[in-house]
Amino acid sequence: MSGGGQAAVSFLTKLAKVAAGLGLTASAVSTSLYTVDGGQRAVIFDRFQGVLPAVVSEGTHFLVPWLQKPFLFDIRTRPHSFSSTSGTKDLQMVSLTLRVLARPDVERLPEIFTNLGLDYDDKVLPSIGNEVLKAVVAQFNADQLLTDRPHVSALVREALVRRAGEFNIVLDDVAITHLAYGHDFAQAVEKKQVAQQEAERSRFLVARAEQERRAAIVRAEGESESARLISDATALVGNGLIELRRIEAAKEIAGVIARSPNVSYIPSGNNGQMLLGLSTARDMVLNGYCSEATWFLNYWFHLLFFLIKVLL
């Protein structure tokens, strides 16, 4: 019984040693492995050699525990935005917002880690972005930032790519996303637009007055030519044309008088005897002895006689 107990204790002791060995081995293996995910690269720091020049690609890799340590870099393109208030060539203040797509130069990751660290983009891009924006904007007037915006964007991109390349940063895209002027300049632009509209309106009024003047000249020339032609015709054939115009005017006047219900004509003097009893007829109507039709016929007979006398 005693021998069996000692055997069991010995077995358990051996089993514990084996388990401890396996645990230590598993721990050593786990600390000796590291994984680089997709879109990442690793830089190894060695306690004796410093940052190793080799860049570790994606996958699972071995290292010496305690002696080496991996640092992972995200090499995918990431957006960065920053704003800057700059002065233009004509001393106007403008606010610009710049957006860039940046990524590290994979072959230079050890140098980036040595000089800048893992947060290289936050350390470099805002400073060089503001520097480039101020330098480029100072070359243009305020209005040129709008009229020559493609040229301004190209200059900013060229200068920023060059400056970022000095820090081993690759820029895939650079764009000016916002441009705002100061309050005083905005008011000046508004007043200028109002003045331009007033100038356009004044030019329109002048052009219309010129057209009206020309129309009046043409109308006067036409009337002058008409008067000359009438004068020539009168000198050639006599006063027949004038008499014709007089007859036409008399006919028009007679038509107007005939259409008016409130107008009547009674000649004075001896011509009143030519009414053929109009006064008597009127008295008869007033006294109830003559019908309205008889008075109406006498009235129009008198009017016709008057028109014949006027025309002759």
CSV table of N, CA and C in Angstrom, one decimal, residues 147-239:
chain,number,residue,atom,x,y,z
A,147,THR,N,-10.4,82.8,-59.6
A,147,THR,CA,-10.3,82.7,-61.1
A,147,THR,C,-9.2,81.7,-61.5
A,148,ASP,N,-8.1,81.6,-60.7
A,148,ASP,CA,-7.0,80.7,-61.0
A,148,ASP,C,-6.9,79.5,-60.0
A,149,ARG,N,-8.0,79.1,-59.6
A,149,ARG,CA,-8.0,78.0,-58.6
A,149,ARG,C,-7.3,76.7,-59.0
A,150,PRO,N,-7.5,76.2,-60.3
A,150,PRO,CA,-6.7,75.0,-60.7
A,150,PRO,C,-5.2,75.2,-60.6
A,151,HIS,N,-4.8,76.4,-61.0
A,151,HIS,CA,-3.3,76.7,-60.9
A,151,HIS,C,-2.8,76.8,-59.5
A,152,VAL,N,-3.6,77.4,-58.6
A,152,VAL,CA,-3.3,77.4,-57.2
A,152,VAL,C,-3.2,76.0,-56.6
A,153,SER,N,-4.2,75.2,-56.9
A,153,SER,CA,-4.2,73.8,-56.4
A,153,SER,C,-3.0,73.0,-56.9
A,154,ALA,N,-2.6,73.2,-58.2
A,154,ALA,CA,-1.5,72.5,-58.7
A,154,ALA,C,-0.2,73.0,-58.0
A,155,LEU,N,0.0,74.2,-57.7
A,155,LEU,CA,1.2,74.7,-57.0
A,155,LEU,C,1.2,74.1,-55.6
A,156,VAL,N,0.0,74.1,-54.9
A,156,VAL,CA,0.0,73.6,-53.5
A,156,VAL,C,0.4,72.1,-53.6
A,157,ARG,N,-0.2,71.4,-54.5
A,157,ARG,CA,0.1,69.9,-54.6
A,157,ARG,C,1.6,69.7,-54.8
A,158,GLU,N,2.1,70.4,-55.8
A,158,GLU,CA,3.6,70.2,-56.1
A,158,GLU,C,4.5,70.5,-54.9
A,159,ALA,N,4.2,71.6,-54.3
A,159,ALA,CA,5.1,72.0,-53.1
A,159,ALA,C,4.9,71.0,-52.0
A,160,LEU,N,3.6,70.6,-51.7
A,160,LEU,CA,3.4,69.7,-50.6
A,160,LEU,C,3.9,68.3,-50.8
A,161,VAL,N,3.8,67.8,-52.0
A,161,VAL,CA,4.4,66.5,-52.3
A,161,VAL,C,5.9,66.6,-52.1
A,162,ARG,N,6.5,67.6,-52.6
A,162,ARG,CA,8.0,67.8,-52.4
A,162,ARG,C,8.4,67.8,-50.9
A,163,ARG,N,7.7,68.6,-50.2
A,163,ARG,CA,8.0,68.7,-48.7
A,163,ARG,C,7.7,67.4,-48.0
A,164,ALA,N,6.6,66.7,-48.3
A,164,ALA,CA,6.3,65.5,-47.6
A,164,ALA,C,7.3,64.4,-48.0
A,165,GLY,N,7.8,64.5,-49.2
A,165,GLY,CA,8.9,63.5,-49.6
A,165,GLY,C,10.1,63.6,-48.8
A,166,GLU,N,10.4,64.8,-48.3
A,166,GLU,CA,11.6,64.9,-47.4
A,166,GLU,C,11.4,64.2,-46.1
A,167,PHE,N,10.2,63.8,-45.8
A,167,PHE,CA,10.0,63.1,-44.5
A,167,PHE,C,9.5,61.6,-44.9
A,168,ASN,N,9.7,61.2,-46.1
A,168,ASN,CA,9.4,59.8,-46.5
A,168,ASN,C,7.9,59.5,-46.4
A,169,ILE,N,7.1,60.6,-46.8
A,169,ILE,CA,5.7,60.4,-46.8
A,169,ILE,C,5.2,60.6,-48.2
A,170,VAL,N,4.3,59.7,-48.7
A,170,VAL,CA,3.8,59.7,-50.0
A,170,VAL,C,2.4,60.3,-50.0
A,171,LEU,N,2.1,61.3,-50.8
A,171,LEU,CA,0.8,61.9,-50.9
A,171,LEU,C,0.1,61.5,-52.2
A,172,ASP,N,-1.0,60.8,-52.1
A,172,ASP,CA,-1.7,60.4,-53.3
A,172,ASP,C,-2.7,61.4,-53.8
A,173,ASP,N,-3.1,62.3,-53.0
A,173,ASP,CA,-4.0,63.4,-53.5
A,173,ASP,C,-4.0,64.6,-52.6
A,174,VAL,N,-4.1,65.8,-53.2
A,174,VAL,CA,-4.1,67.0,-52.4
A,174,VAL,C,-5.2,67.9,-53.0
A,175,ALA,N,-6.1,68.4,-52.2
A,175,ALA,CA,-7.2,69.2,-52.7
A,175,ALA,C,-7.6,70.3,-51.7
A,176,ILE,N,-7.9,71.4,-52.3
A,176,ILE,CA,-8.4,72.5,-51.4
A,176,ILE,C,-9.9,72.4,-51.4
A,177,THR,N,-10.5,72.1,-50.2
A,177,THR,CA,-11.9,71.8,-50.1
A,177,THR,C,-12.7,73.0,-49.6
A,178,HIS,N,-12.1,74.0,-49.1
A,178,HIS,CA,-12.8,75.2,-48.6
A,178,HIS,C,-12.0,76.4,-48.7
A,179,LEU,N,-12.7,77.5,-49.2
A,179,LEU,CA,-12.0,78.8,-49.4
A,179,LEU,C,-13.0,79.9,-48.9
A,180,ALA,N,-12.6,80.7,-48.0
A,180,ALA,CA,-13.5,81.7,-47.5
A,180,ALA,C,-12.7,83.0,-47.3
A,181,TYR,N,-13.3,84.1,-47.6
A,181,TYR,CA,-12.7,85.4,-47.5
A,181,TYR,C,-13.1,86.1,-46.2
A,182,GLY,N,-12.4,87.1,-45.9
A,182,GLY,CA,-12.8,87.9,-44.7
A,182,GLY,C,-14.0,88.7,-44.9
A,183,HIS,N,-14.6,89.2,-43.8
A,183,HIS,CA,-15.9,89.9,-43.9
A,183,HIS,C,-15.8,91.2,-44.7
A,184,ASP,N,-14.7,91.9,-44.5
A,184,ASP,CA,-14.5,93.2,-45.3
A,184,ASP,C,-14.4,92.9,-46.8
A,185,PHE,N,-13.7,91.9,-47.1
A,185,PHE,CA,-13.5,91.6,-48.5
A,185,PHE,C,-14.8,91.1,-49.1
A,186,ALA,N,-15.6,90.3,-48.4
A,186,ALA,CA,-16.9,89.9,-48.9
A,186,ALA,C,-17.8,91.0,-49.1
A,187,GLN,N,-17.8,92.0,-48.2
A,187,GLN,CA,-18.7,93.2,-48.5
A,187,GLN,C,-18.2,94.0,-49.7
A,188,ALA,N,-16.9,94.1,-49.9
A,188,ALA,CA,-16.3,94.8,-51.0
A,188,ALA,C,-16.8,94.1,-52.3
A,189,VAL,N,-16.7,92.8,-52.3
A,189,VAL,CA,-17.1,92.0,-53.5
A,189,VAL,C,-18.6,92.3,-53.8
A,190,GLU,N,-19.4,92.3,-52.8
A,190,GLU,CA,-20.9,92.5,-52.9
A,190,GLU,C,-21.1,93.9,-53.5
A,191,LYS,N,-20.4,94.9,-53.0
A,191,LYS,CA,-20.6,96.3,-53.5
A,191,LYS,C,-20.1,96.4,-54.9
A,192,LYS,N,-19.1,95.7,-55.3
A,192,LYS,CA,-18.6,95.7,-56.6
A,192,LYS,C,-19.6,95.1,-57.6
A,193,GLN,N,-20.3,94.0,-57.2
A,193,GLN,CA,-21.3,93.4,-58.0
A,193,GLN,C,-22.5,94.3,-58.2
A,194,VAL,N,-22.9,95.0,-57.1
A,194,VAL,CA,-24.0,96.0,-57.2
A,194,VAL,C,-23.6,97.1,-58.2
A,195,ALA,N,-22.4,97.6,-58.1
A,195,ALA,CA,-21.9,98.7,-59.0
A,195,ALA,C,-21.9,98.2,-60.4
A,196,GLN,N,-21.5,97.0,-60.7
A,196,GLN,CA,-21.5,96.4,-62.0
A,196,GLN,C,-22.9,96.3,-62.6
A,197,GLN,N,-23.9,95.9,-61.7
A,197,GLN,CA,-25.2,95.8,-62.2
A,197,GLN,C,-25.8,97.2,-62.5
A,198,GLU,N,-25.5,98.2,-61.7
A,198,GLU,CA,-25.9,99.6,-61.9
A,198,GLU,C,-25.3,100.1,-63.2
A,199,ALA,N,-24.0,99.8,-63.5
A,199,ALA,CA,-23.4,100.2,-64.7
A,199,ALA,C,-24.1,99.5,-65.9
A,200,GLU,N,-24.4,98.3,-65.8
A,200,GLU,CA,-25.1,97.6,-66.9
A,200,GLU,C,-26.5,98.2,-67.1
A,201,ARG,N,-27.2,98.6,-66.1
A,201,ARG,CA,-28.5,99.2,-66.2
A,201,ARG,C,-28.3,100.6,-66.9
A,202,SER,N,-27.3,101.4,-66.5
A,202,SER,CA,-27.1,102.7,-67.1
A,202,SER,C,-26.8,102.5,-68.6
A,203,ARG,N,-25.9,101.5,-69.0
A,203,ARG,CA,-25.6,101.3,-70.4
A,203,ARG,C,-26.9,100.9,-71.2
A,204,PHE,N,-27.8,100.2,-70.5
A,204,PHE,CA,-29.1,99.8,-71.2
A,204,PHE,C,-29.9,101.1,-71.4
A,205,LEU,N,-30.0,101.9,-70.4
A,205,LEU,CA,-30.8,103.2,-70.6
A,205,LEU,C,-30.2,104.1,-71.7
A,206,VAL,N,-28.9,104.2,-71.7
A,206,VAL,CA,-28.2,105.0,-72.8
A,206,VAL,C,-28.5,104.4,-74.1
A,207,ALA,N,-28.4,103.1,-74.3
A,207,ALA,CA,-28.7,102.4,-75.5
A,207,ALA,C,-30.2,102.6,-75.9
A,208,ARG,N,-31.1,102.5,-75.0
A,208,ARG,CA,-32.5,102.7,-75.3
A,208,ARG,C,-32.8,104.2,-75.7
A,209,ALA,N,-32.1,105.1,-75.0
A,209,ALA,CA,-32.3,106.5,-75.4
A,209,ALA,C,-31.7,106.8,-76.8
A,210,GLU,N,-30.6,106.1,-77.2
A,210,GLU,CA,-30.0,106.3,-78.5
A,210,GLU,C,-31.0,105.7,-79.6
A,211,GLN,N,-31.6,104.6,-79.3
A,211,GLN,CA,-32.5,104.0,-80.2
A,211,GLN,C,-33.8,104.9,-80.4
A,212,GLU,N,-34.3,105.4,-79.3
A,212,GLU,CA,-35.4,106.4,-79.4
A,212,GLU,C,-35.0,107.6,-80.2
A,213,ARG,N,-33.8,108.1,-80.0
A,213,ARG,CA,-33.4,109.3,-80.8
A,213,ARG,C,-33.3,109.0,-82.3
A,214,ARG,N,-32.8,107.8,-82.6
A,214,ARG,CA,-32.7,107.4,-84.0
A,214,ARG,C,-34.1,107.2,-84.6
A,215,ALA,N,-35.0,106.6,-83.8
A,215,ALA,CA,-36.4,106.5,-84.3
A,215,ALA,C,-37.0,107.8,-84.5
A,216,ALA,N,-36.8,108.8,-83.6
A,216,ALA,CA,-37.4,110.1,-83.8
A,216,ALA,C,-36.8,110.8,-85.1
A,217,ILE,N,-35.5,110.6,-85.3
A,217,ILE,CA,-34.9,111.1,-86.5
A,217,ILE,C,-35.5,110.5,-87.8
A,218,VAL,N,-35.7,109.2,-87.8
A,218,VAL,CA,-36.2,108.5,-88.9
A,218,VAL,C,-37.7,109.0,-89.1
A,219,ARG,N,-38.4,109.1,-88.0
A,219,ARG,CA,-39.8,109.5,-88.1
A,219,ARG,C,-39.9,111.0,-88.7
A,220,ALA,N,-39.0,111.8,-88.2
A,220,ALA,CA,-39.0,113.2,-88.7
A,220,ALA,C,-38.6,113.3,-90.2
A,221,GLU,N,-37.6,112.5,-90.6
A,221,GLU,CA,-37.3,112.4,-92.0
A,221,GLU,C,-38.4,111.9,-92.8
A,222,GLY,N,-39.1,110.9,-92.3
A,222,GLY,CA,-40.3,110.4,-93.1
A,222,GLY,C,-41.4,111.5,-93.3
A,223,GLU,N,-41.7,112.2,-92.2
A,223,GLU,CA,-42.7,113.3,-92.3
A,223,GLU,C,-42.2,114.4,-93.2
A,224,SER,N,-40.9,114.7,-93.1
A,224,SER,CA,-40.4,115.7,-94.1
A,224,SER,C,-40.5,115.3,-95.5
A,225,GLU,N,-40.2,114.0,-95.8
A,225,GLU,CA,-40.3,113.5,-97.1
A,225,GLU,C,-41.7,113.5,-97.6
A,226,SER,N,-42.6,113.1,-96.7
A,226,SER,CA,-44.1,113.1,-97.0
A,226,SER,C,-44.5,114.5,-97.4
A,227,ALA,N,-44.1,115.5,-96.5
A,227,ALA,CA,-44.5,116.9,-96.8
A,227,ALA,C,-43.9,117.4,-98.2
A,228,ARG,N,-42.7,117.0,-98.5
A,228,ARG,CA,-42.1,117.4,-99.7
A,228,ARG,C,-42.8,116.8,-100.9
A,229,LEU,N,-43.2,115.5,-100.8
A,229,LEU,CA,-44.0,114.9,-101.9
A,229,LEU,C,-45.3,115.5,-102.1
A,230,ILE,N,-46.0,115.9,-101.0
A,230,ILE,CA,-47.3,116.5,-101.1
A,230,ILE,C,-47.1,117.9,-101.8
A,231,SER,N,-46.1,118.6,-101.4
A,231,SER,CA,-45.8,119.9,-102.0
A,231,SER,C,-45.5,119.8,-103.5
A,232,ASP,N,-44.7,118.8,-103.8
A,232,ASP,CA,-44.4,118.6,-105.3
A,232,ASP,C,-45.7,118.2,-106.0
A,233,ALA,N,-46.5,117.4,-105.4
A,233,ALA,CA,-47.8,117.0,-106.1
A,233,ALA,C,-48.7,118.2,-106.2
A,234,THR,N,-48.8,119.0,-105.2
A,234,THR,CA,-49.6,120.2,-105.3
A,234,THR,C,-49.1,121.2,-106.4
A,235,ALA,N,-47.8,121.3,-106.4
A,235,ALA,CA,-47.3,122.2,-107.5
A,235,ALA,C,-47.5,121.7,-108.9
A,236,LEU,N,-47.6,120.3,-109.0
A,236,LEU,CA,-47.7,119.7,-110.3
A,236,LEU,C,-49.2,119.7,-110.8
A,237,VAL,N,-50.1,119.3,-109.9
A,237,VAL,CA,-51.5,119.1,-110.4
A,237,VAL,C,-52.5,120.1,-109.7
A,238,GLY,N,-52.0,121.0,-108.9
A,238,GLY,CA,-52.9,122.0,-108.3
A,238,GLY,C,-53.4,121.5,-106.9
A,239,ASN,N,-54.5,122.2,-106.5
A,239,ASN,CA,-55.0,122.0,-105.1
A,239,ASN,C,-56.0,120.8,-105.0
